[in-house]
Short mmCIF file of C-alpha atoms in Angstrom, two decimals:
data_model
loop_
_atom_site.label_atom_id
_atom_site.label_comp_id
_atom_site.label_asym_id
_atom_site.label_seq_id
_atom_site.Cartn_x
_atom_site.Cartn_y
_atom_site.Cartn_z
CA ALA A 23 -7.86 23.08 -2.85
CA THR A 24 -4.22 23.14 -3.90
CA LEU A 25 -3.22 25.72 -6.49
CA TYR A 26 -0.06 26.08 -8.54
CA CYS A 27 1.59 29.50 -8.44
CA PRO A 28 4.83 30.22 -10.31
CA THR A 29 5.89 33.01 -7.92
CA ARG A 30 5.62 33.69 -4.21
CA ILE A 31 3.74 36.94 -4.95
CA CYS A 32 0.43 35.25 -5.59
CA HIS A 33 0.41 32.94 -2.52
CA LYS A 34 -1.47 35.48 -0.41
CA THR A 35 -4.07 35.80 -3.17
CA ASP A 36 -4.26 32.00 -3.50
CA TYR A 37 -5.00 31.61 0.20
CA GLN A 38 -7.62 34.37 -0.02
CA LEU A 39 -9.24 32.40 -2.86
CA GLY A 40 -9.44 29.30 -0.67
CA ALA A 41 -6.24 27.38 -1.30
CA GLU A 42 -5.17 25.17 1.61
CA ASP A 43 -1.66 24.47 0.36
CA TYR A 44 0.70 25.37 -2.45
CA ILE A 45 3.46 23.69 -4.43
CA THR A 46 6.47 25.43 -5.92
CA LYS A 47 8.71 24.26 -8.73
CA PRO A 48 10.91 22.33 -8.91
CA VAL A 49 8.69 19.76 -7.23
CA ASP A 50 10.34 17.32 -4.81
CA ILE A 51 8.43 14.06 -5.37
CA SER A 52 8.89 12.86 -1.77
CA VAL A 53 7.51 16.15 -0.43
CA LEU A 54 4.61 16.01 -2.88
CA ALA A 55 3.80 12.42 -1.86
CA ALA A 56 3.92 13.37 1.83
CA ARG A 57 1.61 16.34 1.24
CA VAL A 58 -0.89 14.25 -0.72
CA LYS A 59 -0.90 11.56 1.97
CA LYS A 60 -1.38 14.21 4.67
CA ALA A 61 -4.23 15.84 2.74
CA ILE A 62 -6.00 12.51 2.24
CA TRP A 63 -5.54 11.54 5.87
CA HIS A 64 -6.70 14.98 7.05
CA GLY A 65 -9.82 14.74 4.91
CA LEU A 66 -10.59 11.26 6.18
CA GLN A 67 -10.06 12.29 9.80
CA ASN A 68 -12.60 15.04 9.32
CA ARG A 69 -15.11 12.42 8.15
CA GLY A 70 -14.22 10.19 11.10
CA THR A 71 -13.34 7.11 9.07
CA GLN A 72 -10.39 5.22 7.63
CA PRO A 73 -10.45 4.10 3.99
CA ARG A 74 -10.88 0.35 4.08
CA LEU A 75 -10.29 -1.10 0.66
CA PHE A 76 -11.79 -4.49 1.37
CA ARG A 77 -12.19 -7.33 3.78
CA ARG A 78 -11.19 -10.95 3.32
CA GLY A 79 -12.30 -13.15 6.19
CA GLU A 80 -10.99 -11.64 9.44
CA VAL A 81 -8.56 -9.32 7.62
CA TRP A 82 -9.18 -5.71 6.57
CA LEU A 83 -6.83 -3.97 4.13
CA TYR A 84 -6.46 -0.22 4.73
CA ALA A 85 -5.09 2.34 2.28
CA VAL A 86 -4.32 5.29 4.59
CA PRO A 87 -2.30 4.58 6.55
CA PRO A 88 -1.37 1.42 4.65
CA GLY A 89 -1.89 -1.65 6.77
CA LEU A 90 -3.85 -4.71 7.74
CA GLN A 91 -6.25 -5.13 10.60
CA ILE A 92 -6.50 -8.66 11.93
CA LYS A 93 -9.23 -8.90 14.54
CA HIS A 94 -8.39 -5.86 16.73
CA ARG A 95 -4.69 -5.53 15.86
CA PHE A 96 -3.48 -3.05 13.23
CA VAL A 97 -0.28 -3.96 11.35
CA PRO A 98 1.33 -1.03 9.48
CA LEU A 99 2.75 -1.81 6.04
CA THR A 100 5.22 -0.09 3.73
CA LEU A 101 4.00 0.80 0.25
CA LYS A 102 5.54 -2.34 -1.33
CA GLU A 103 4.12 -4.55 1.44
CA PHE A 104 0.71 -2.92 0.95
CA MET A 105 0.87 -3.46 -2.81
CA LEU A 106 1.80 -7.11 -2.37
CA MET A 107 -1.05 -7.73 0.08
CA TYR A 108 -3.44 -5.89 -2.23
CA TYR A 109 -2.59 -8.17 -5.16
CA LEU A 110 -2.76 -11.33 -3.04
CA MET A 111 -6.01 -10.34 -1.31
CA LEU A 112 -7.63 -9.26 -4.57
CA LYS A 113 -8.00 -12.92 -5.57
CA PRO A 114 -8.01 -15.02 -2.40
CA ASN A 115 -7.23 -18.73 -2.68
CA LYS A 116 -5.79 -18.13 -6.17
CA VAL A 117 -2.08 -18.58 -6.81
CA ALA A 118 -0.14 -15.53 -8.00
CA THR A 119 3.12 -16.56 -9.62
CA ARG A 120 6.39 -15.11 -8.41
CA GLU A 121 6.96 -13.70 -11.90
CA TYR A 122 3.59 -11.93 -11.96
CA LEU A 123 4.06 -10.46 -8.48
CA TYR A 124 7.55 -9.23 -9.30
CA GLU A 125 6.32 -7.57 -12.50
CA VAL A 126 3.41 -5.75 -10.84
CA LEU A 127 5.40 -4.68 -7.78
CA TRP A 128 8.56 -3.49 -9.51
CA GLY A 129 7.20 -2.84 -13.01
CA GLN A 130 9.93 -4.82 -14.71
CA ARG A 131 8.51 -7.21 -17.24
CA GLY A 132 10.70 -10.16 -18.11
CA GLN A 133 13.23 -9.32 -15.39
CA THR A 134 12.46 -12.22 -13.03
CA THR A 135 16.00 -13.35 -12.28
CA SER A 136 16.89 -15.31 -9.16
CA THR A 137 18.12 -12.07 -7.54
CA ASN A 138 14.82 -10.34 -8.25
CA ILE A 139 12.80 -13.30 -6.98
CA SER A 140 14.89 -13.09 -3.80
CA ARG A 141 13.66 -9.49 -3.40
CA LEU A 142 10.09 -10.77 -3.54
CA GLU A 143 10.82 -13.57 -1.07
CA SER A 144 12.42 -11.04 1.31
CA LEU A 145 9.30 -8.88 1.07
CA ILE A 146 7.09 -11.87 1.89
CA ALA A 147 9.34 -12.75 4.85
CA ARG A 148 9.16 -9.16 6.14
CA ILE A 149 5.35 -9.19 6.01
CA ARG A 150 5.20 -12.58 7.72
CA GLY A 151 7.48 -11.23 10.44
CA LYS A 152 5.15 -8.29 11.03
CA LEU A 153 2.04 -10.46 11.07
CA GLY A 154 3.44 -13.08 13.40
CA PRO A 155 1.63 -16.42 13.78
CA GLU A 156 -1.31 -15.28 11.60
CA SER A 157 0.91 -15.28 8.54
CA ASN A 158 1.42 -19.06 8.66
CA TRP A 159 -2.02 -19.64 7.20
CA MET A 160 -2.66 -16.23 5.61
CA ILE A 161 0.19 -16.04 3.07
CA GLU A 162 0.73 -19.50 1.70
CA THR A 163 3.73 -20.51 -0.39
CA VAL A 164 2.64 -22.77 -3.22
CA GLU A 165 5.59 -25.00 -4.15
CA LEU A 166 7.06 -24.22 -7.60
CA ALA A 167 4.23 -21.76 -8.33
CA GLY A 168 3.99 -18.66 -6.14
CA TYR A 169 1.90 -17.35 -3.28
CA GLN A 170 -1.73 -17.08 -2.35
CA PHE A 171 -3.82 -15.36 0.29
CA ARG A 172 -5.85 -17.95 2.22
CA LEU A 173 -9.26 -17.00 3.50
CA ALA A 174 -9.35 -19.59 6.27
CA ARG A 175 -7.06 -21.99 8.07
#
């Protein structure tokens, strides 16, 4: 368990009560995120499993660490890449518009300018580069519409 303690005096007591970690204020968000990720991963390692979110055809999507497994090859993903693949894989063979994807990935409704769409296209290109030849059929560009995750070639 993680406990909050406003002073360093009570940390010894917290550990004696069963705390495994502590957080002091002010909280650095990047440190907090790293600690949460480590705690999740540590807990999963103790169970001997990785958290698979779901499978689509030959592709598994993993949450921790974020990535895709295609056959026996694991491809690590950044958080944005993971989020994009999650949204595409959630509804395979269904087109997700560029506008929708931009809004869910960056949380900016109505901000789909050509510059912002370029950010999305760069993200798609980066994922395709990581996936290699598999990406040619997996992430399909639908002309004048958006992108879709294809289940099969």
